[in-house]
Coordinates of C-alpha atoms in Angstrom, one line a residue:
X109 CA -21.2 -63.7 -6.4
X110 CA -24.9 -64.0 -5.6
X111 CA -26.6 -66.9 -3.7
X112 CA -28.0 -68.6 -7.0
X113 CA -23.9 -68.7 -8.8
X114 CA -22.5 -69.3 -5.0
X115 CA -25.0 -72.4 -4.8
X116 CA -24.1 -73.8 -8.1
X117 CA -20.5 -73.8 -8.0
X118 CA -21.3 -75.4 -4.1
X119 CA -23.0 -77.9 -5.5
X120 CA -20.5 -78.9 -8.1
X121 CA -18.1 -79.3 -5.8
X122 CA -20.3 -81.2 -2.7
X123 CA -21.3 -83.7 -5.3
X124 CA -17.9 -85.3 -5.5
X125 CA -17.6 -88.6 -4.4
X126 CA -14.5 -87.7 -1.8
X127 CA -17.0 -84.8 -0.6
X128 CA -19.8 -86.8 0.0
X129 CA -17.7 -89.4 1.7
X130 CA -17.0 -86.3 4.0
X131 CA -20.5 -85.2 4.8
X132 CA -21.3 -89.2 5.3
X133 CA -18.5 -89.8 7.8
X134 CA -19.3 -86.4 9.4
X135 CA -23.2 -87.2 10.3
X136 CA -22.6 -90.6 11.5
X137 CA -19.9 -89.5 13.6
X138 CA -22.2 -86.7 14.8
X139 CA -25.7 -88.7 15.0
X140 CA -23.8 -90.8 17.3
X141 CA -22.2 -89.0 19.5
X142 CA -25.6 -86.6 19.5
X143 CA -27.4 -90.3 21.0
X144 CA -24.5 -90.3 24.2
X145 CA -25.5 -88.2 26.7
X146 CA -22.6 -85.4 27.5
X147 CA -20.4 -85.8 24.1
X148 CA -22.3 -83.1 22.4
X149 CA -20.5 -81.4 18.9
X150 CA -18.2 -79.0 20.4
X151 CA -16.1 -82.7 22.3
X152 CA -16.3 -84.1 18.9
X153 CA -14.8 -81.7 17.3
X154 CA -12.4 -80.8 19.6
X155 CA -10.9 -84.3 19.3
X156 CA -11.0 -84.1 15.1
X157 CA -9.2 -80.8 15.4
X158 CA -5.8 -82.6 15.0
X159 CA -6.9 -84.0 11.2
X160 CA -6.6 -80.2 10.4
X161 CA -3.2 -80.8 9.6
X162 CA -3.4 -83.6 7.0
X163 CA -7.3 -83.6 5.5
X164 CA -7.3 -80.9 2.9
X165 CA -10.0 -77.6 3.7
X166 CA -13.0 -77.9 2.2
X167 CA -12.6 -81.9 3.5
X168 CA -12.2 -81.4 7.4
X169 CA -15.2 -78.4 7.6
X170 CA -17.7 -81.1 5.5
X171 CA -17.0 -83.3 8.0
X172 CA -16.9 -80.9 11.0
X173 CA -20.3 -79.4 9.7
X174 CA -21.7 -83.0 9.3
X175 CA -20.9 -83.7 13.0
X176 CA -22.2 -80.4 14.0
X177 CA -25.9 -81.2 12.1
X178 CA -25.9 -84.9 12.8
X179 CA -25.7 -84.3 17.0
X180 CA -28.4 -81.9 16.8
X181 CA -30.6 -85.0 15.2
X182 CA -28.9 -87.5 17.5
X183 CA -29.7 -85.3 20.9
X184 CA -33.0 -85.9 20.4
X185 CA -32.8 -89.9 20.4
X186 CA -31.3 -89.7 24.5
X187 CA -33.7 -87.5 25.4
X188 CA -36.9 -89.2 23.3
X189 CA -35.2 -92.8 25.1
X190 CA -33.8 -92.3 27.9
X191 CA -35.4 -88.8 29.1
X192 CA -31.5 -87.8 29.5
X193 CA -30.9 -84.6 26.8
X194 CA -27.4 -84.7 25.7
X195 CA -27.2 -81.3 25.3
X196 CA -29.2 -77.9 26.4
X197 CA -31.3 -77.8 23.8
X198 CA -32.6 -81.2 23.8
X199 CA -34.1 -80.6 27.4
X200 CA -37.4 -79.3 26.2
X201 CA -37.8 -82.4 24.0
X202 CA -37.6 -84.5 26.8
X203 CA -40.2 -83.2 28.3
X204 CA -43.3 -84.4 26.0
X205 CA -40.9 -87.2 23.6
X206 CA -40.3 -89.1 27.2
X207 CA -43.6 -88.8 28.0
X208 CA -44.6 -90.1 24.4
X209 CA -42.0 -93.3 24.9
X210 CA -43.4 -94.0 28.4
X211 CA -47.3 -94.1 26.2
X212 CA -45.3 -97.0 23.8
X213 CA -45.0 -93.7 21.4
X214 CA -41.6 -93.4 21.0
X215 CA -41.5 -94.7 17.0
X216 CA -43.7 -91.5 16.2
X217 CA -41.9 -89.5 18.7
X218 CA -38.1 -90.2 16.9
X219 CA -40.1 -89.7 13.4
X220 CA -41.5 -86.1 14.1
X221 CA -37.9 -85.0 15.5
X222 CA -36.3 -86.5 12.8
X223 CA -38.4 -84.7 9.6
X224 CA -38.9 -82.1 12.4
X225 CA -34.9 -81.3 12.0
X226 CA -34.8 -81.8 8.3
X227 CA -37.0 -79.5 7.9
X228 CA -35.9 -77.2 10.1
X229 CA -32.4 -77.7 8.5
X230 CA -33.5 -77.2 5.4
X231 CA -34.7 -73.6 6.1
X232 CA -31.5 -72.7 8.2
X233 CA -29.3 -73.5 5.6
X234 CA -31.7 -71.6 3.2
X235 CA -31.0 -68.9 5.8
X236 CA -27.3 -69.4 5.3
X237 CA -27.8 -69.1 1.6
X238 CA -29.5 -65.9 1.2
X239 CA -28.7 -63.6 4.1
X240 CA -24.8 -64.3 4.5
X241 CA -24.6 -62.2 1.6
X242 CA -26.3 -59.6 2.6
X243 CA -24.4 -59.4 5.8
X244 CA -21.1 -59.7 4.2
X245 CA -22.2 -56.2 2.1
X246 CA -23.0 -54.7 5.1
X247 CA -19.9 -55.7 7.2
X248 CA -17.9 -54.4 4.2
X249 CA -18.7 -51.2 5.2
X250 CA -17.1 -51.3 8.8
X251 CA -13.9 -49.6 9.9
X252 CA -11.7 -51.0 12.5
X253 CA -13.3 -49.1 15.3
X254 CA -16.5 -50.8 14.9
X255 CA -14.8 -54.5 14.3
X256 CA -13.3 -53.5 18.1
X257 CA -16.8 -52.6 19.2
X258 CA -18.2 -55.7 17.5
X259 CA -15.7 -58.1 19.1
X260 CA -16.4 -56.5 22.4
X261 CA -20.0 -57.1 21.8
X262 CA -19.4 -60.7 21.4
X263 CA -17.3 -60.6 24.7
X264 CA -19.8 -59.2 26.8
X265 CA -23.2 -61.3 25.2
X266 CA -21.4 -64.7 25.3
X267 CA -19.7 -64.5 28.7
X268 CA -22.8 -62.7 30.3
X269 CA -25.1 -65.3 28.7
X270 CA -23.3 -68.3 29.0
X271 CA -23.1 -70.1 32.7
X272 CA -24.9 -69.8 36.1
X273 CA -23.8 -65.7 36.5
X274 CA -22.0 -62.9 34.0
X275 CA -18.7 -63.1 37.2
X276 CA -18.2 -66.3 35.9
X277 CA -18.4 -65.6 32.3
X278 CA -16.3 -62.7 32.3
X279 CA -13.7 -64.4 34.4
X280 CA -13.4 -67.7 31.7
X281 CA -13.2 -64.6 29.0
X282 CA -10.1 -63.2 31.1
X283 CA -8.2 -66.1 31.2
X284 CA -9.2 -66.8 27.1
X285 CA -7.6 -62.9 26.8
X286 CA -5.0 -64.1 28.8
X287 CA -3.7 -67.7 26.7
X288 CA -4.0 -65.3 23.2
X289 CA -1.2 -62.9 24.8
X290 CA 1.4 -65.5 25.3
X291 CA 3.9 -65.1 22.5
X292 CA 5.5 -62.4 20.7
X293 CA 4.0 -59.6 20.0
X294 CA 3.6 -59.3 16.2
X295 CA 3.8 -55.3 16.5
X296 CA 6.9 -54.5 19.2
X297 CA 8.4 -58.2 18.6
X298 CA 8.6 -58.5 22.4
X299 CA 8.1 -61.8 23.8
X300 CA 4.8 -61.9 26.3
X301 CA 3.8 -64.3 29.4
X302 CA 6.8 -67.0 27.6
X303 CA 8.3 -67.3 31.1
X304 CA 11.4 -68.0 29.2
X305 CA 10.1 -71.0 28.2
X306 CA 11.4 -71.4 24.2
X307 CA 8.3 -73.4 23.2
X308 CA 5.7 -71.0 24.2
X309 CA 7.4 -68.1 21.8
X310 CA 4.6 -69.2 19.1
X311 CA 1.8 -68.8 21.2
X312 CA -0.7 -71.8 22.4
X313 CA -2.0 -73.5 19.9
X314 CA -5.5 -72.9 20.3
X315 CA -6.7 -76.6 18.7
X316 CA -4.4 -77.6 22.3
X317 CA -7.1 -75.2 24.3
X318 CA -9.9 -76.4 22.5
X319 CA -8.8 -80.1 22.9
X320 CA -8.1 -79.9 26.6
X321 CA -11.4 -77.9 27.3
X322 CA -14.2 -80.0 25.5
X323 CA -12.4 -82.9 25.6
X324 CA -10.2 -83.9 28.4
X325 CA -11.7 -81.2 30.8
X326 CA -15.5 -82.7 29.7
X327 CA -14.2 -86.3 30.1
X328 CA -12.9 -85.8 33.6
X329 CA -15.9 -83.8 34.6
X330 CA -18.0 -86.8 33.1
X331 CA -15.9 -89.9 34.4
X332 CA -15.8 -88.0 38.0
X333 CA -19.5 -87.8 37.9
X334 CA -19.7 -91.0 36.8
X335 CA -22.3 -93.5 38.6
X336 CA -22.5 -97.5 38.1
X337 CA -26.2 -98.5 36.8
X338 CA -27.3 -99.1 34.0
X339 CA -30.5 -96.9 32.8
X340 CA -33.5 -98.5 31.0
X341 CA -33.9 -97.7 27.2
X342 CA -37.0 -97.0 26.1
X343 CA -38.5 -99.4 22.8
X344 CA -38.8 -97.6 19.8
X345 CA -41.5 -99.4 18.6
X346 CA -43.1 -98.5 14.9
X347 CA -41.4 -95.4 13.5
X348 CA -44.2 -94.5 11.0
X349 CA -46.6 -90.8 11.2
X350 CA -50.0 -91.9 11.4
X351 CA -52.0 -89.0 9.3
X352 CA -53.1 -87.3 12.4
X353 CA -49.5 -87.1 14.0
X354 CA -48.1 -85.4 10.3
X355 CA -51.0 -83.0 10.6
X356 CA -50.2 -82.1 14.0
X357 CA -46.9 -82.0 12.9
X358 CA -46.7 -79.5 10.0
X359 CA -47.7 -76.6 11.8
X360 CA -45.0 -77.0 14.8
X361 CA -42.3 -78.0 12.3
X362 CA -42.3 -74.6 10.3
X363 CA -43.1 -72.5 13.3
X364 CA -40.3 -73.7 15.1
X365 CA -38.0 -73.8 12.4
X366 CA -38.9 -69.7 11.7
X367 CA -38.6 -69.1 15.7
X368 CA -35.0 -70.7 16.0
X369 CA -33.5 -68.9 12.6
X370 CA -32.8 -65.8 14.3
X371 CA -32.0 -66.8 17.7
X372 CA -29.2 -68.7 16.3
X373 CA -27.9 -65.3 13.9
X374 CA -27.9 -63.4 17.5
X375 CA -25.0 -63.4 19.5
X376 CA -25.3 -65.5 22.6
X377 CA -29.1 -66.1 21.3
X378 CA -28.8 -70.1 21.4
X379 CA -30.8 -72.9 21.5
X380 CA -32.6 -73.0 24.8
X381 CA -34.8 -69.9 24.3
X382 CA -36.4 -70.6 20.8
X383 CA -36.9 -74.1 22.4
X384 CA -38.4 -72.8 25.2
X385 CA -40.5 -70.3 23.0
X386 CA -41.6 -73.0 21.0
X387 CA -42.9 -75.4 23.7
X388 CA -45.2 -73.0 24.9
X389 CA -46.5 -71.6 22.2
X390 CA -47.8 -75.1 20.8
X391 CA -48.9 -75.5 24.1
X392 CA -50.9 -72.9 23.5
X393 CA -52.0 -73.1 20.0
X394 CA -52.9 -77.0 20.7
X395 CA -56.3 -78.1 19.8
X396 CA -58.3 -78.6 22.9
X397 CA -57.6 -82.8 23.0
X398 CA -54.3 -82.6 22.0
X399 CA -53.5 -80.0 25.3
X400 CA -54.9 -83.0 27.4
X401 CA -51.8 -84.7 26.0
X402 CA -49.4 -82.2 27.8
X403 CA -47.2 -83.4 30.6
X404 CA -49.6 -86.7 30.7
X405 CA -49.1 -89.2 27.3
X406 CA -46.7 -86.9 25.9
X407 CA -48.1 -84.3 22.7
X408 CA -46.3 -84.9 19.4
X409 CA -46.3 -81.2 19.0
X410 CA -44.6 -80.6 22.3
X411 CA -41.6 -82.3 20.4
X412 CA -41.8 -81.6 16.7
X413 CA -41.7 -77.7 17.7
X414 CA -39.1 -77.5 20.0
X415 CA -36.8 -80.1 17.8
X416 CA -37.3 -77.6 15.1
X417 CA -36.4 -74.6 16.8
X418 CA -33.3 -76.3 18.1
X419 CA -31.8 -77.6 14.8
X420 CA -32.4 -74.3 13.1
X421 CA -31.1 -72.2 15.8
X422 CA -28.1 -74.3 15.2
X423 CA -27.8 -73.5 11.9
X424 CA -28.1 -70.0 12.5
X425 CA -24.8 -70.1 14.5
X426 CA -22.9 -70.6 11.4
X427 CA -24.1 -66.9 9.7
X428 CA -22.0 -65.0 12.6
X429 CA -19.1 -67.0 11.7
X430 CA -18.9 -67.2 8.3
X431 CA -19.3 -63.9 7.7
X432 CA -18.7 -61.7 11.1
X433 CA -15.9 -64.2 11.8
X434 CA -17.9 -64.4 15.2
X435 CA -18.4 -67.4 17.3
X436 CA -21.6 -67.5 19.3
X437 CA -21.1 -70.7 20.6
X438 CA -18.4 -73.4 22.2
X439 CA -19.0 -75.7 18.7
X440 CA -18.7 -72.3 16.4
X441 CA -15.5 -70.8 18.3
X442 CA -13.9 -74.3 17.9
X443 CA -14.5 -74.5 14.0
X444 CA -13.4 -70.8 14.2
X445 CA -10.2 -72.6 15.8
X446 CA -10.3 -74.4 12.3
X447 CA -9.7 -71.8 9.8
X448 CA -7.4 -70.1 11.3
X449 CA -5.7 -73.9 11.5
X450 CA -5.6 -73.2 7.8
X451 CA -4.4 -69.7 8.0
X452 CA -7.9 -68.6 7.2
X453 CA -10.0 -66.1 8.8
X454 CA -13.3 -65.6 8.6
X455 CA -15.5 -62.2 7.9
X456 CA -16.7 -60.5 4.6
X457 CA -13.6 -61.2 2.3
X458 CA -13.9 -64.9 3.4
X459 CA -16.6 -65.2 0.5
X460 CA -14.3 -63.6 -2.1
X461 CA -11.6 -65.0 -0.9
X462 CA -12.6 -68.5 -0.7
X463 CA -15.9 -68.4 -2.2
X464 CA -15.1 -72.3 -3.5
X465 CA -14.6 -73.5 0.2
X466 CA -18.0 -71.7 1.3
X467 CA -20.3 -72.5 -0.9
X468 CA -19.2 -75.9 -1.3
X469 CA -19.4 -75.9 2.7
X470 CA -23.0 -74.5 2.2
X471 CA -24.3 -76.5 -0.3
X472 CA -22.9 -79.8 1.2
X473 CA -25.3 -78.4 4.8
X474 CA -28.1 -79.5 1.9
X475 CA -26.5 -82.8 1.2
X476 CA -25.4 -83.7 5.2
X477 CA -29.3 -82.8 5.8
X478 CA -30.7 -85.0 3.4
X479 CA -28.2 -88.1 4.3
X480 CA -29.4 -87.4 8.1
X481 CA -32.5 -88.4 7.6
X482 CA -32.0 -91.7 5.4
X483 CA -29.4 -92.2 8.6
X484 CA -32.1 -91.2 11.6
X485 CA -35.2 -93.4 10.6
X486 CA -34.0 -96.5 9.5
X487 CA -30.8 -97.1 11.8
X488 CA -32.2 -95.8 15.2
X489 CA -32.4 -99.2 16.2
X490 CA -28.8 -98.6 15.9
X491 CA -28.4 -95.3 17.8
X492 CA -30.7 -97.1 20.6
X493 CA -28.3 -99.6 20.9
X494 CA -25.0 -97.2 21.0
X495 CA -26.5 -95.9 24.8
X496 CA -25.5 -99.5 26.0
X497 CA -22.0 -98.8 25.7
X498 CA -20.4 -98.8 28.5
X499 CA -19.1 -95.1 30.4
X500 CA -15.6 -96.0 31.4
X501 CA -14.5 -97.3 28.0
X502 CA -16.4 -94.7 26.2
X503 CA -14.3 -92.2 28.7
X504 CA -10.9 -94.0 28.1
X505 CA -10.7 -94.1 24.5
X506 CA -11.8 -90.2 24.0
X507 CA -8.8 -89.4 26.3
X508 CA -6.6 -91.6 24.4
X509 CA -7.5 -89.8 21.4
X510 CA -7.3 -86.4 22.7
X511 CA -3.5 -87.3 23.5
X512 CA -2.2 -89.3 20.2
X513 CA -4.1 -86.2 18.7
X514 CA -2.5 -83.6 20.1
X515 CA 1.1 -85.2 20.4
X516 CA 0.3 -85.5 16.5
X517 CA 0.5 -82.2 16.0
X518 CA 3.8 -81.2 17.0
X519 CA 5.4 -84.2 18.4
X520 CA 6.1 -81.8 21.6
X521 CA 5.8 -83.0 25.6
X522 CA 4.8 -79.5 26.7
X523 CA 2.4 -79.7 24.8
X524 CA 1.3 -82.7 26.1
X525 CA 1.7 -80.9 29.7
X526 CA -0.5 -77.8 28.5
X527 CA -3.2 -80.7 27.0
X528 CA -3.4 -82.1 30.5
X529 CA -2.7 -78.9 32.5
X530 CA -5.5 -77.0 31.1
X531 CA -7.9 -79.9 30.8
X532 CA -7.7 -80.1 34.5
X533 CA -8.7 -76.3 34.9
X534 CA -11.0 -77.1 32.4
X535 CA -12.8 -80.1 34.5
X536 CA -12.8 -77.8 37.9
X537 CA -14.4 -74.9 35.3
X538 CA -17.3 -77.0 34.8
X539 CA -17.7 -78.4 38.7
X540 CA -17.9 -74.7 39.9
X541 CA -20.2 -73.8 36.9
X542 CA -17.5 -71.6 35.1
X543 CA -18.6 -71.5 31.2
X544 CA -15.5 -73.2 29.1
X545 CA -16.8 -71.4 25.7
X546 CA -16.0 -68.1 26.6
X547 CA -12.3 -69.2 27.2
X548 CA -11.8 -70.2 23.5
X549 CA -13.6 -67.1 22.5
X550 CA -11.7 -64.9 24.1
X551 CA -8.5 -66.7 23.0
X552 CA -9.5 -66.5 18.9
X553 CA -11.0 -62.9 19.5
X554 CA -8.6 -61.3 21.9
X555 CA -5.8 -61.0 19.3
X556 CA -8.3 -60.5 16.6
X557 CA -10.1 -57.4 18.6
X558 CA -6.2 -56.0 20.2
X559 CA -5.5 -55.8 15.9
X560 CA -8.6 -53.9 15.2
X561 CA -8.0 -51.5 18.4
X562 CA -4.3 -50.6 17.2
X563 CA -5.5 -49.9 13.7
X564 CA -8.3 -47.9 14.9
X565 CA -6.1 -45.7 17.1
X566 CA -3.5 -45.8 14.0
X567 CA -5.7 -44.4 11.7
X568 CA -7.1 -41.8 14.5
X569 CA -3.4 -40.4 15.7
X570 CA -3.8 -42.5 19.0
X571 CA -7.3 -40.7 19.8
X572 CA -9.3 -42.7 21.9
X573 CA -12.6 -41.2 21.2
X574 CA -12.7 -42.8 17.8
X575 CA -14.7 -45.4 19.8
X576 CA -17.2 -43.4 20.4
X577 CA -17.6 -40.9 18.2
X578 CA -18.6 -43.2 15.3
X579 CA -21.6 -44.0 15.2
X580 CA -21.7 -47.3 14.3
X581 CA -19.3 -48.2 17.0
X582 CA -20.7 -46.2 19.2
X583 CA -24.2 -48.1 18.7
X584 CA -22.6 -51.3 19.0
X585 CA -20.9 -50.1 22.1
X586 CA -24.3 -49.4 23.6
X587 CA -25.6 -52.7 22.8
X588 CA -23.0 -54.1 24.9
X589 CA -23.7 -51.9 27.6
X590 CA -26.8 -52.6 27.6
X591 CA -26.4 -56.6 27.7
X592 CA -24.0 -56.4 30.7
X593 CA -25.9 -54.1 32.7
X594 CA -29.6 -54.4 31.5
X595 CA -30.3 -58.0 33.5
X596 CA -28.8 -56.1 36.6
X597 CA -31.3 -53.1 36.6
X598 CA -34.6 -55.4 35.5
X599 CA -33.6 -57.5 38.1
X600 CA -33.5 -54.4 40.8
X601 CA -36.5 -52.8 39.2
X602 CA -38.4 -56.8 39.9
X603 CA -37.4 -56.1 43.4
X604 CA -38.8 -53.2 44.3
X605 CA -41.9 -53.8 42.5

């Protein structure tokens, strides 16, 4: 099915009133939670996880994807506000939009990140549209070997990437490797790491990880950290673009939007670099006044770029794992956690086999886009007003949830046990800077990439060079060399010169 049909029969089915309810709920849910500083996508998520077993499909990823879109437009709010980004890729936004507040800006500061991110949506899920299939015809093509290879490239860029070293990263990916093995084998039928414990025979639930990393880990980490005060929110003042600001702002908004793209198809590629990129390039390319404006009254291109590069980086995420059934993030490895929920895994058959679920999913990215900004302009007001709420409450009732949640799902106390157990490794992960993404990724791929390996060595009469002498695999094999080791040497290379 090509984009064009795919995008039709989306449309058809994203224009349902119960869909649109969906996509509604989902970006309110996620443009408020984007305003709190700390309860990024991948917490709220988490804690929806558990509706998996009631809301139909197509339903609970609407809603996921609207929460998912809608926190990337709400980061920008905290930061703009409060100069507090509530997530990684807000930071650079805080750097000219607090500046802009401070100058009684803040109205056309919220307004350029606002079109900023619709526009920069837009063009991601354009993105989504037209090269998923392409990708999907060209991951038809690969054997098990290079699946294996693939996976272990994922391994490598995500837990080398993510947190303060690759140590750390490799060691969350361990214990990830480690949770996937409990169970029975689905080859030998032996049980493995059960401990003769009768409930841990069907594995861990990896909604239970999920839940007790990004949400009661976070919310200990947060409520730990916590300190009295209140902080001072910015006025937002008049939200409307004079005609000099929406000139300034055209340029930036498409710039950034075609700079974030492909960071966010890349493995590991996230949000802060195309940000980062972005910043100083309109730095650069700023008319001579407007550079005056940089890191003194705040430059509206300073945050119309960088909010552009960070919302379509974000959308980028989702072409790995719809069609690579790759996560390159902690929000896309727990939607990965999702599907399989559903017993459905994705990669290249995912558009044959469920081509209603992902082009309704796509086209309803359009509709969640469009309702964002109807949401953004005239209720921030409303978002402003959500930072008020007090911490300890706010902390309280996501743990809460997390519990009825999970106790939902199977009714079981070890489960409950595991939700707490883990959540408290989870909290000491993030005080000694261990990365909690990798953990979840290596718990969805690990059994994924030990499949892949069998088959290979199946197909190959237990030869082990089958890694390498494909080429494909090979190349991809390469690549991960060469992410693991390649910071090393440039690093030793910097030091002798």
């Amino acid at each position: 099915m090509d984009a064009i049909a795919g995008l039709s029969l989306g449309f058809s089915h994203a224009l349902t009133l119960t869909n649109l309810g969906w996509a509604l709920l989902g970006c309110f849910l996620g443009t408020a939670v984007g305003v709190l500083p700390g309860i990024g996508p991948a917490l709220t998520i988490a804690l929806l996880l558990p509706i998996t077993f009631q809301v139909p499909a197509t339903g609970a990823f609407i809603l996921f994807c609207g929460v998912f879109y809608g926190a990337m437009y709400g980061g920008s709010t905290t930061s703009i506000l409060l100069n507090t980004p509530g997530e990684s890729g807000s930071i650079i936004t805080a750097l000219e939009g607090a500046k802009m507040a401070r100058s009684g800006r803040a109205g056309p500061a919220l307004a350029t990140a606002a079109i900023g991110s619709f526009v920069a949506g837009t063009i991601g899920t354009l993105g989504i549209s037209f090269l998923g299939p392409v990708v999907v015809d060209v991951a038809l093509m690969l054997g098990p070997a290079e699946y294996c290879a693939l996976m272990v490239l994922c391994f490598v860029t995500v837990s080398a990437v993510l947190g303060g070293s690759a140590l750390r990263g490799l060691t969350s990916l361990f214990l990830g490797l480690v949770l996937g093995l409990v169970g029975i084998d689905l080859q030998t039928g032996q049980p493995r790491l059960t401990f003769g414990i009768p409930e841990l025979l069907d594995g861990v639930n990896v909604v239970l990880v999920a839940v007790a990393l990004f949400a009661v880990g976070e919310t200990l980490h947060l409520a730990w950290r916590h300190v009295e005060g209140r902080q001072e929110v910015r006025q937002v003042g008049r939200l409307m673009l004079s005609r000099a600001d929406l000139r300034r702002s055209v340029g930036p908004w498409f710039r950034g939007s075609l700079l974030g793209f492909p960071f966010g198809v890349m493995p590991a590629g996230g949000t802060e670099m195309p940000t980062m990129l972005s910043y100083y390039a309109e730095r650069k390319l700023a008319s001579p006044e407007a550079q005056k404006e940089f890191g003194t009254t705040g430059a509206i291109e300073g945050v119309a770029g960088p909010e552009a590069a960070n919302n379509a980086a974000a959308a980028g995420i989702l072409v790995p794992m719809l069609t690579l059934g790759l996560p390159t993030s902690a929000t896309a490895a727990i939607m990965l956690s999702a599907f399989q929920s559903y017993g459905i895994n994705p990669g290249p058959l995912l558009f044959e086999q469920q081509a209603d679920l992902v082009w309704t999913l796509i086209a309803s990215l359009y509709v969640a886009n469009l309702m964002l900004v109807v949401l953004n302009l005239p209720l921030v007001g409303l978002w402003a007003r959500i930072l008020t709420v007090p911490q300890p409450q706010l902390y309280a009732g996501i743990l809460v949830f997390a519990t009825i949640g999970t106790y939902g799902i199977s009714n079981s106390v070890t489960d409950l046990v595991l939700l707490y157990g883990i959540g408290l490794v989870g909290m000491l992960m993030r005080r000694f800077d261990f990365p909690t993404a990798p953990v979840v990724i290596g718990m969805i791929l690990g059994p994924m990439a030990e499949q892949a390996m069998r088959q290979a060595l199946t197909i190959s009469q237990g030869d082990w060079t089958v890694f390498v002498t494909r080429p494909g695999s090979l190349a991809i094999l390469l690549l991960a060399l060469a992410a693991l080791a390649g910071p090393r040497l440039y690093a030793a290379w910097a030091r002798r010169g």
